[in-house]
Amino acid sequence: MVGAGSEFDRGVAVREQSPGEYAADLGAGWTIGNGVNGGYLLAVLGNAGADLAAKAGHPDPFAVSAHYLTPTRPGPALVRARVVRSGRSLSTVQATLFQQHDDEEVPRITALATYGDLGTLSDEVHTTAAPPVLPPRDECFSSADAGGASDAFHPPLIDRFELRSDPASAGWAIGKPSGRGLLQGWFRLSDDRDLDPLALLFAVDALPPVTFDLGLPGWAPTVELTVHVRARPAPGWVQLRHRTANLAGGYLEEDCEVWDSTGRLVAQSRQLARVPRG
Amino acid sequence: MVGAGSEFDRGVAVREQSPGEYAADLGAGWTIGNGVNGGYLLAVLGNAGADLAAKAGHPDPFAVSAHYLTPTRPGPALVRARVVRSGRSLSTVQATLFQQHDDEEVPRITALATYGDLGTLSDEVHTTAAPPVLPPRDECFSSADAGGASDAFHPPLIDRFELRSDPASAGWAIGKPSGRGLLQGWFRLSDDRDLDPLALLFAVDALPPVTFDLGLPGWAPTVELTVHVRARPAPGWVQLRHRTANLAGGYLEEDCEVWDSTGRLVAQSRQLARVPRG
């Protein structure tokens, strides 16, 4: 299932209230701790930008770069978006999400997004990256069970998707992180809405911070997050792999790959995040 | 040597002609084919943004995301920059570079850049990434010799730096690409100006496209390029490693790492580029 009616589509819906100004209502169901999930926000921004780019025949996000400015709260938000340049095969949009705070308009997240039409790309695939090696889903840890194991870690966000974590990267949940800086598992949206390019913007940032696997509890605020969407995912579960290799100076990079049910690498992301203060 | 007087500093110099408007003169020495090098442009934009962010105590680029819109030509350019948000430890700038073309102002490249102060970061380093394994410089191929070997590939850009390529990844120059999608070597600016955070923005995109090592000649135009600068590099040569693992649908990602002379991973970049048409 794709489209209106799914909780993802309702969650990222925007309404153009004047040219280039889109109203959004950020759902409390997409929060974790006091904040709104960064991937969800990227999808909201990406949705507003897609409305503009689609008019030029470029409906799909190819590359979205977001810089996170201030913590976003659930509730009303305004996205201001404009086309910076529209060419033959690509359109680039600049978009910023604002919220009212103390009678002042505060920017929460600002992004550049280049859109195209994934349907026009050639079928050649020469990917040399190797997909994750995951046990079957019924041998993985289900996020649906996580509430029972630890009520402290059951934010609303976790009900928006189903995650089946590779046991080898899920040790953090029982106090035994692997120390490799690797989190991976099977993923789909909770109401079984199939992933599309917009939903991939959410998928790359839906999991806990990869620092959990390094024994560093606490949140890792995103400074910058860029996603490349490389193909429309096939229906069904996707595989997610999050890794970090450069934790230094109080910051880390976090890379995510999304592999679809046909074994194609459909999205790659990298973010710069702050190391949790513990 | 760092600072005014080096050809890099002259090349990326900007002059504020009104608040938030910076004039630049893009040197013909930074071109390749008909275009201006993308990393050089990133450094010009980064320099204008740094002027704004430094006023808030945030002189160093931490994360710079650029979307490339139209081919840039050598000559006059105008950068319009503004601070989107300035916080306690980070400031985020939005900047776009324009050129006049047929009496019209055309955007060439637009960027979001988050600045901080690398000098304030903690000394902890837990990097698990492994540096390149390179032969000593005197056993590598020198870019200074490349002109003799192939006059066809001696664009002005190549004189802006010294590159000592790992012979195992330099086979493309004699028609024998390795097919691994890997280019690596030693790098420094040609007048021995030491690299600083601004120069790292250039370094990550100075080499030929990694597609050369896949036997795909021709240029690979950048769609999007994000750089994370993680530390001020120590003086001396750096090691660059470029890799791609996902060439598909006419696009590829290209990752670059920069390792300084102390063995620290000081910058990471990823770009989305078009596969050369051959």
XYZ file of C-alpha atoms in Angstrom:
556
model
C 0.000 0.000 0.000
C 1.263 3.434 -0.933
C -0.463 6.758 -0.583
C -3.029 8.664 1.383
C -4.574 6.840 4.257
C -1.364 5.422 5.681
C -0.116 6.962 8.893
C 3.135 7.923 7.166
C 1.272 9.868 4.477
C -0.882 11.601 7.061
C 2.248 12.331 9.110
C 4.185 14.014 6.312
C 1.225 15.764 4.680
C 1.680 19.435 3.829
C -0.899 21.953 2.665
C 0.141 24.850 0.403
C -1.377 27.925 1.991
C 0.290 30.433 -0.310
C 2.837 30.017 -3.110
C 5.875 28.286 -1.607
C 4.428 28.210 1.929
C 3.313 24.854 3.250
C 1.568 24.206 6.552
C 2.385 20.954 8.363
C 1.200 19.418 11.594
C 4.031 17.429 13.158
C 2.454 14.448 14.869
C 3.246 13.549 18.476
C 3.539 9.964 17.285
C 6.846 10.795 15.564
C 8.667 11.944 18.687
C 11.417 10.495 20.765
C 12.270 12.081 24.087
C 11.314 15.741 23.745
C 12.101 15.986 20.060
C 10.670 15.100 16.693
C 12.550 12.460 14.705
C 14.994 13.924 12.191
C 14.183 11.532 9.361
C 10.475 12.274 9.717
C 11.257 16.005 9.476
C 13.333 15.340 6.379
C 10.345 13.593 4.800
C 8.059 16.527 5.654
C 10.509 18.978 4.060
C 11.044 16.599 1.173
C 7.303 16.390 0.619
C 6.927 20.167 0.391
C 9.883 20.377 -1.991
C 8.477 17.549 -4.110
C 5.304 19.542 -4.635
C 7.354 22.283 -6.295
C 9.743 20.006 -8.185
C 6.994 17.726 -9.494
C 5.615 20.671 -11.453
C 8.879 20.587 -13.431
C 8.569 16.834 -13.993
C 10.971 15.934 -11.182
C 8.906 14.180 -8.494
C 11.571 12.085 -6.746
C 14.181 13.234 -4.219
C 17.655 12.320 -5.565
C 19.837 14.124 -3.009
C 18.564 15.843 0.122
C 20.939 17.681 2.471
C 19.544 18.963 5.754
C 21.164 20.985 8.507
C 19.426 20.731 11.885
C 19.246 24.055 13.679
C 17.048 23.837 16.779
C 14.999 21.046 18.387
C 11.616 20.623 16.705
C 8.466 20.102 18.790
C 5.269 18.329 17.759
C 2.542 20.654 16.538
C 2.117 23.222 13.773
C 5.008 24.072 11.483
C 5.528 26.098 8.341
C 7.774 25.097 5.445
C 8.994 27.856 3.145
C 10.295 26.406 -0.107
C 11.475 27.784 -3.418
C 13.017 26.398 -6.573
C 16.645 27.548 -6.834
C 17.127 26.085 -10.292
C 15.160 23.824 -12.569
C 17.002 22.132 -15.419
C 16.233 19.462 -17.960
C 16.630 16.431 -15.705
C 16.940 17.888 -12.195
C 15.352 20.605 -10.044
C 16.895 21.955 -6.848
C 14.740 23.293 -4.024
C 15.710 25.219 -0.917
C 13.349 24.622 2.015
C 13.285 25.615 5.664
C 10.908 24.467 8.385
C 9.856 27.027 11.000
C 7.895 26.891 14.235
C 6.474 29.611 16.443
C 8.224 29.840 19.806
C 7.610 32.673 22.270
C 5.835 34.664 19.552
C 8.896 34.348 17.339
C 9.366 32.324 14.162
C 12.303 29.983 14.745
C 13.977 27.932 11.980
C 14.216 24.238 12.951
C 15.788 22.576 9.952
C 16.949 23.871 6.583
C 17.588 21.777 3.495
C 18.671 21.693 -0.119
C 16.986 19.024 -2.171
C 17.607 18.005 -5.757
C 14.752 16.145 -7.438
C 14.539 14.117 -10.633
C 12.537 11.231 -12.022
C 13.845 7.857 -10.871
C 11.643 6.224 -13.501
C 13.799 7.660 -16.279
C 17.092 6.174 -15.078
C 18.842 3.367 -16.906
C 18.623 -0.186 -15.590
C 22.394 -0.687 -15.324
C 23.512 -1.739 -11.837
C 27.213 -2.220 -11.081
C 26.990 -2.011 -7.294
C 29.979 -3.639 -5.601
C 28.789 -2.896 -2.053
C 27.655 -6.028 -0.251
C 24.233 -6.210 1.367
C 23.949 -6.856 5.108
C 24.099 -10.475 6.204
C 21.006 -10.831 8.360
C 19.307 -13.812 9.958
C 15.725 -14.512 8.826
C 13.225 -12.099 10.348
C 11.810 -14.682 12.740
C 15.272 -15.068 14.279
C 15.670 -11.315 14.812
C 14.604 -9.186 17.761
C 11.313 -7.450 17.090
C 10.861 -3.821 18.080
C 7.277 -4.728 18.985
C 8.697 -6.732 21.906
C 11.003 -3.953 23.071
C 8.360 -2.298 25.229
C 8.095 -5.347 27.400
C 11.847 -5.642 27.775
C 12.374 -2.015 28.676
C 9.479 0.346 29.257
C 11.965 3.186 29.537
C 12.783 2.809 25.871
C 9.423 2.864 24.204
C 9.010 6.293 22.637
C 6.004 6.924 20.354
C 8.279 6.786 17.308
C 8.918 3.081 17.787
C 5.287 2.303 16.931
C 5.608 3.907 13.494
C 7.627 1.021 12.091
C 8.484 -2.609 12.572
C 12.137 -3.345 13.123
C 13.634 -6.822 13.308
C 17.126 -6.291 14.647
C 20.037 -8.589 13.935
C 20.712 -10.145 17.366
C 24.440 -9.536 16.820
C 23.794 -5.783 16.776
C 21.004 -5.665 19.357
C 23.077 -6.410 22.446
C 22.803 -2.788 23.595
C 19.186 -3.473 24.592
C 20.380 -5.878 27.276
C 23.484 -3.920 28.241
C 25.848 -5.809 25.942
C 26.718 -3.605 22.964
C 29.015 -5.240 20.438
C 31.400 -2.298 20.289
C 31.562 -2.509 16.492
C 29.520 0.626 15.761
C 27.031 -1.356 13.694
C 23.228 -1.572 13.876
C 21.300 -3.514 11.274
C 17.972 -5.125 10.749
C 14.806 -5.577 8.727
C 12.465 -2.596 8.505
C 9.031 -1.671 7.259
C 6.440 0.946 8.125
C 4.032 -0.247 10.776
C 0.869 -0.196 8.707
C 2.652 -2.057 5.942
C 2.741 0.950 3.617
C 5.464 0.110 1.137
C 8.470 2.382 1.109
C 8.788 4.933 -1.674
C 11.509 7.565 -2.173
C 9.862 9.902 0.353
C 9.612 7.192 2.989
C 13.302 6.347 2.465
C 14.102 9.818 3.830
C 12.500 8.662 7.059
C 13.944 5.142 7.031
C 17.578 6.270 7.067
C 17.164 7.963 10.453
C 14.514 5.845 12.171
C 16.797 3.552 14.174
C 18.478 4.375 17.490
C 21.857 6.100 17.194
C 24.642 3.745 16.160
C 26.470 4.921 19.293
C 24.180 2.580 21.267
C 26.312 -0.234 19.845
C 29.448 1.490 21.198
C 28.087 1.494 24.743
C 27.269 5.200 24.589
C 23.694 5.673 25.786
C 21.830 8.923 25.262
C 20.821 10.806 22.180
C 23.145 11.791 19.338
C 21.749 15.039 17.919
C 22.073 15.332 14.150
C 23.988 18.330 12.830
C 23.750 17.460 9.135
C 22.117 14.616 7.230
C 22.350 13.924 3.499
C 20.409 11.180 1.739
C 20.894 9.896 -1.799
C 17.895 8.012 -3.135
C 19.164 5.772 -5.914
C 16.121 3.764 -6.949
C 12.454 3.268 -6.145
C 12.397 0.411 -3.644
C 10.574 -2.783 -4.521
C 7.614 -3.662 -2.272
C 8.299 -5.447 0.984
C 10.716 -5.282 3.898
C 13.987 -3.433 3.448
C 17.311 -4.081 5.148
C 18.975 -1.209 6.999
C 22.623 -1.036 7.961
C 24.002 1.791 10.125
C 27.720 2.151 10.718
C 30.212 4.613 12.152
C 33.991 4.555 11.842
C 35.103 8.020 12.932
C 34.048 8.974 16.440
C 36.348 11.809 17.465
C 36.324 15.261 19.013
C 32.774 14.849 20.281
C 31.290 14.140 16.838
C 30.711 11.079 14.702
C 29.601 10.222 11.213
C 26.755 7.745 10.802
C 26.258 6.033 7.454
C 23.069 4.206 6.565
C 22.345 1.936 3.623
C 18.880 0.772 2.602
C 18.634 -2.435 0.575
C 15.289 -3.418 -0.911
C 13.669 -6.845 -1.164
C 15.324 -7.492 -4.536
C 18.792 -6.876 -3.058
C 19.243 -3.429 -4.576
C 20.961 -0.611 -2.705
C 18.192 1.992 -2.953
C 19.425 4.701 -0.571
C 22.631 5.826 1.081
C 22.871 8.440 3.792
C 25.510 10.005 5.969
C 25.022 12.247 8.931
C 27.275 14.236 11.223
C 26.055 13.903 14.794
C 27.224 14.881 18.250
C 28.462 12.123 20.508
C 25.966 11.614 23.348
C 27.046 13.257 26.580
C 25.945 10.101 28.421
C 52.729 28.263 5.123
C 49.104 29.273 5.602
C 47.391 32.453 4.589
C 47.512 35.328 2.145
C 50.114 35.100 -0.525
C 49.571 31.461 -1.417
C 47.880 30.799 -4.722
C 45.089 28.943 -2.919
C 44.352 31.961 -0.744
C 44.383 34.279 -3.741
C 42.161 31.818 -5.603
C 39.444 31.599 -2.952
C 39.568 35.252 -1.871
C 36.240 37.046 -1.584
C 35.528 40.738 -1.045
C 32.394 41.850 0.797
C 30.872 44.534 -1.378
C 27.683 44.919 0.630
C 26.338 43.064 3.663
C 26.155 39.380 2.717
C 27.329 39.970 -0.879
C 30.816 38.813 -1.733
C 32.617 39.333 -5.027
C 34.964 36.596 -6.220
C 37.169 36.201 -9.263
C 37.301 32.550 -10.257
C 40.769 31.909 -11.599
C 41.364 30.194 -14.936
C 44.029 28.156 -13.143
C 41.320 26.177 -11.325
C 39.602 24.837 -14.430
C 39.384 21.449 -16.021
C 37.871 21.104 -19.459
C 35.417 23.965 -19.777
C 34.443 24.040 -16.128
C 35.709 25.273 -12.798
C 36.629 22.580 -10.280
C 33.826 21.796 -7.826
C 36.019 21.578 -4.734
C 37.551 24.967 -5.508
C 34.042 26.426 -5.803
C 33.141 24.855 -2.482
C 36.136 26.575 -0.901
C 35.113 29.947 -2.398
C 31.586 29.539 -1.015
C 32.996 28.246 2.254
C 35.241 31.279 2.519
C 32.346 33.704 2.113
C 30.293 31.784 4.671
C 33.231 31.692 7.083
C 33.366 35.486 7.040
C 29.814 35.578 8.401
C 30.152 32.659 10.810
C 33.482 33.861 12.238
C 31.695 36.931 13.597
C 29.743 34.528 15.820
C 32.947 32.789 16.938
C 32.551 29.884 14.502
C 35.375 30.162 11.973
C 35.716 26.549 10.801
C 33.504 24.653 8.354
C 32.155 21.531 10.101
C 29.646 20.331 7.496
C 29.217 21.841 4.039
C 26.561 20.545 1.622
C 26.579 21.886 -1.913
C 24.237 21.247 -4.827
C 25.718 21.989 -8.245
C 23.252 23.707 -10.554
C 24.949 24.884 -13.760
C 28.535 24.760 -15.070
C 30.665 27.557 -13.628
C 33.071 29.511 -15.851
C 36.254 31.288 -14.802
C 35.810 35.008 -14.194
C 33.715 37.217 -11.929
C 31.179 35.689 -9.574
C 28.963 36.888 -6.754
C 28.255 34.954 -3.565
C 25.120 35.848 -1.634
C 25.292 34.491 1.896
C 23.211 34.816 5.030
C 23.204 33.280 8.487
C 20.181 30.996 8.859
C 20.805 30.340 12.546
C 23.592 31.044 14.982
C 23.682 29.043 18.194
C 26.101 28.603 21.067
C 28.533 26.260 19.342
C 27.464 26.247 15.685
C 26.318 28.711 13.019
C 24.605 27.695 9.790
C 24.970 29.763 6.621
C 23.096 29.537 3.338
C 25.180 30.678 0.351
C 24.711 30.693 -3.417
C 27.231 31.580 -6.104
C 25.964 33.455 -9.175
C 27.470 34.477 -12.487
C 26.231 36.764 -15.206
C 25.330 34.933 -18.389
C 23.574 36.635 -21.324
C 22.728 39.607 -19.090
C 21.054 37.284 -16.628
C 22.172 36.275 -13.156
C 22.460 32.492 -13.106
C 22.942 30.418 -9.933
C 25.911 28.040 -10.276
C 26.121 26.299 -6.918
C 24.115 26.590 -3.721
C 25.212 25.400 -0.309
C 24.355 25.039 3.350
C 27.338 25.258 5.652
C 27.519 24.746 9.394
C 30.523 26.307 11.115
C 32.037 25.863 14.562
C 35.430 26.129 16.219
C 37.530 23.006 15.719
C 39.900 24.319 18.394
C 37.253 23.792 21.076
C 36.702 20.084 20.396
C 37.852 17.385 22.779
C 40.995 15.386 22.033
C 39.271 12.001 22.149
C 39.789 9.940 18.999
C 38.123 6.529 18.624
C 38.382 6.229 14.854
C 38.157 2.623 13.690
C 38.529 3.456 9.989
C 41.896 2.350 8.623
C 44.117 4.792 6.754
C 45.115 4.071 3.162
C 48.073 1.761 2.671
C 50.309 3.759 0.342
C 53.842 3.245 -0.910
C 56.359 5.948 0.024
C 55.953 9.088 -2.046
C 59.066 8.441 -4.120
C 57.538 5.159 -5.283
C 54.286 6.842 -6.372
C 53.404 8.434 -9.705
C 53.807 12.186 -9.594
C 51.177 14.406 -11.165
C 54.027 16.697 -12.204
C 55.114 13.963 -14.643
C 51.606 13.432 -16.031
C 51.884 16.223 -18.564
C 54.743 14.479 -20.276
C 52.959 11.141 -20.345
C 49.732 12.529 -21.761
C 49.482 16.104 -22.881
C 45.781 15.590 -23.436
C 45.291 15.280 -19.696
C 47.043 18.300 -18.329
C 44.345 20.790 -17.385
C 45.371 23.951 -15.492
C 43.921 22.509 -12.281
C 46.623 19.855 -12.109
C 49.258 22.521 -11.450
C 47.482 23.693 -8.293
C 48.582 20.678 -6.300
C 51.090 17.880 -6.140
C 49.653 14.404 -6.263
C 51.650 11.226 -5.781
C 49.327 8.445 -6.887
C 49.487 4.917 -5.593
C 50.664 2.954 -8.667
C 47.997 0.327 -7.891
C 45.291 2.944 -8.489
C 47.009 4.894 -11.279
C 46.688 2.302 -14.037
C 43.973 4.343 -15.762
C 46.678 6.773 -16.930
C 48.191 4.019 -19.078
C 44.896 2.434 -20.086
C 44.910 -0.194 -17.340
C 42.347 0.801 -14.695
C 42.172 -1.588 -11.741
C 38.386 -1.875 -11.874
C 38.163 -1.524 -8.080
C 36.698 1.990 -8.035
C 39.575 3.256 -5.891
C 41.927 6.213 -6.357
C 44.414 7.108 -3.659
C 47.583 9.023 -3.176
C 49.596 11.675 -1.369
C 48.471 15.277 -1.807
C 49.585 18.794 -1.021
C 48.988 22.232 -2.487
C 51.556 23.120 -5.125
C 53.156 26.056 -3.340
C 53.426 23.993 -0.167
C 50.715 25.956 1.629
C 49.643 23.663 4.445
C 46.073 22.463 4.349
C 43.582 24.054 6.712
C 39.835 23.376 7.018
C 39.072 25.623 4.032
C 41.645 23.901 1.836
C 40.182 20.508 2.791
C 37.001 21.566 0.965
C 39.136 21.724 -2.169
C 41.191 18.596 -1.463
C 38.182 16.240 -1.367
C 37.325 17.000 -4.995
C 40.714 17.706 -6.576
C 41.436 14.264 -8.007
C 40.079 12.817 -11.252
C 36.722 11.061 -10.953
C 36.963 7.642 -9.330
C 35.215 6.312 -12.445
C 38.606 6.568 -14.213
C 39.573 3.485 -12.187
C 36.488 1.681 -13.526
C 37.564 2.229 -17.121
C 34.995 4.985 -17.641
C 36.730 7.973 -19.180
C 35.090 11.365 -19.323
C 33.885 13.727 -16.674
C 31.521 12.825 -13.846
C 29.546 15.993 -13.083
C 28.815 16.483 -9.399
C 25.151 16.785 -8.411
C 25.695 17.082 -4.660
C 28.794 17.141 -2.467
C 28.910 17.148 1.330
C 32.113 17.490 3.332
C 32.584 16.947 7.063
C 35.743 18.555 8.418
C 36.601 16.717 11.614
C 39.907 18.258 12.711
C 42.471 20.852 11.673
C 45.032 18.928 9.655
C 48.624 18.784 10.882
C 51.219 20.357 8.549
C 52.559 18.276 5.684
C 51.287 15.952 3.004
C 47.866 14.360 3.427
C 46.646 11.025 2.124
C 43.496 10.970 -0.005
C 41.350 7.938 -0.675
C 38.428 8.027 -3.125
C 36.056 5.098 -3.464
C 32.767 4.200 -5.056
C 30.634 1.132 -4.439
C 27.261 1.969 -5.960
C 27.359 2.814 -9.649
C 23.806 2.341 -10.913
C 21.134 4.026 -12.976
C 23.602 6.500 -14.453
C 24.744 7.864 -11.084
C 27.397 6.966 -8.550
C 28.445 7.971 -5.063
C 32.063 8.960 -4.510
C 33.460 8.967 -0.993
C 36.692 10.698 -0.088
C 38.712 10.506 3.106
C 41.566 12.830 3.998
C 44.158 11.565 6.481
C 46.740 14.006 7.810
C 50.447 13.460 8.473
C 49.753 12.282 12.029
C 47.391 9.569 10.761
C 44.207 11.351 11.747
C 41.066 11.202 9.609
C 40.493 14.947 9.221
C 37.788 15.073 6.548
C 35.155 12.813 5.010
C 33.134 13.645 1.951
C 30.525 12.021 -0.220
C 29.211 13.194 -3.537
C 26.497 12.089 -5.901
C 27.750 12.331 -9.479
C 26.583 11.375 -12.928
C 28.322 8.481 -14.607
C 30.399 9.784 -17.532
C 28.702 9.323 -20.867
C 32.035 8.158 -22.297
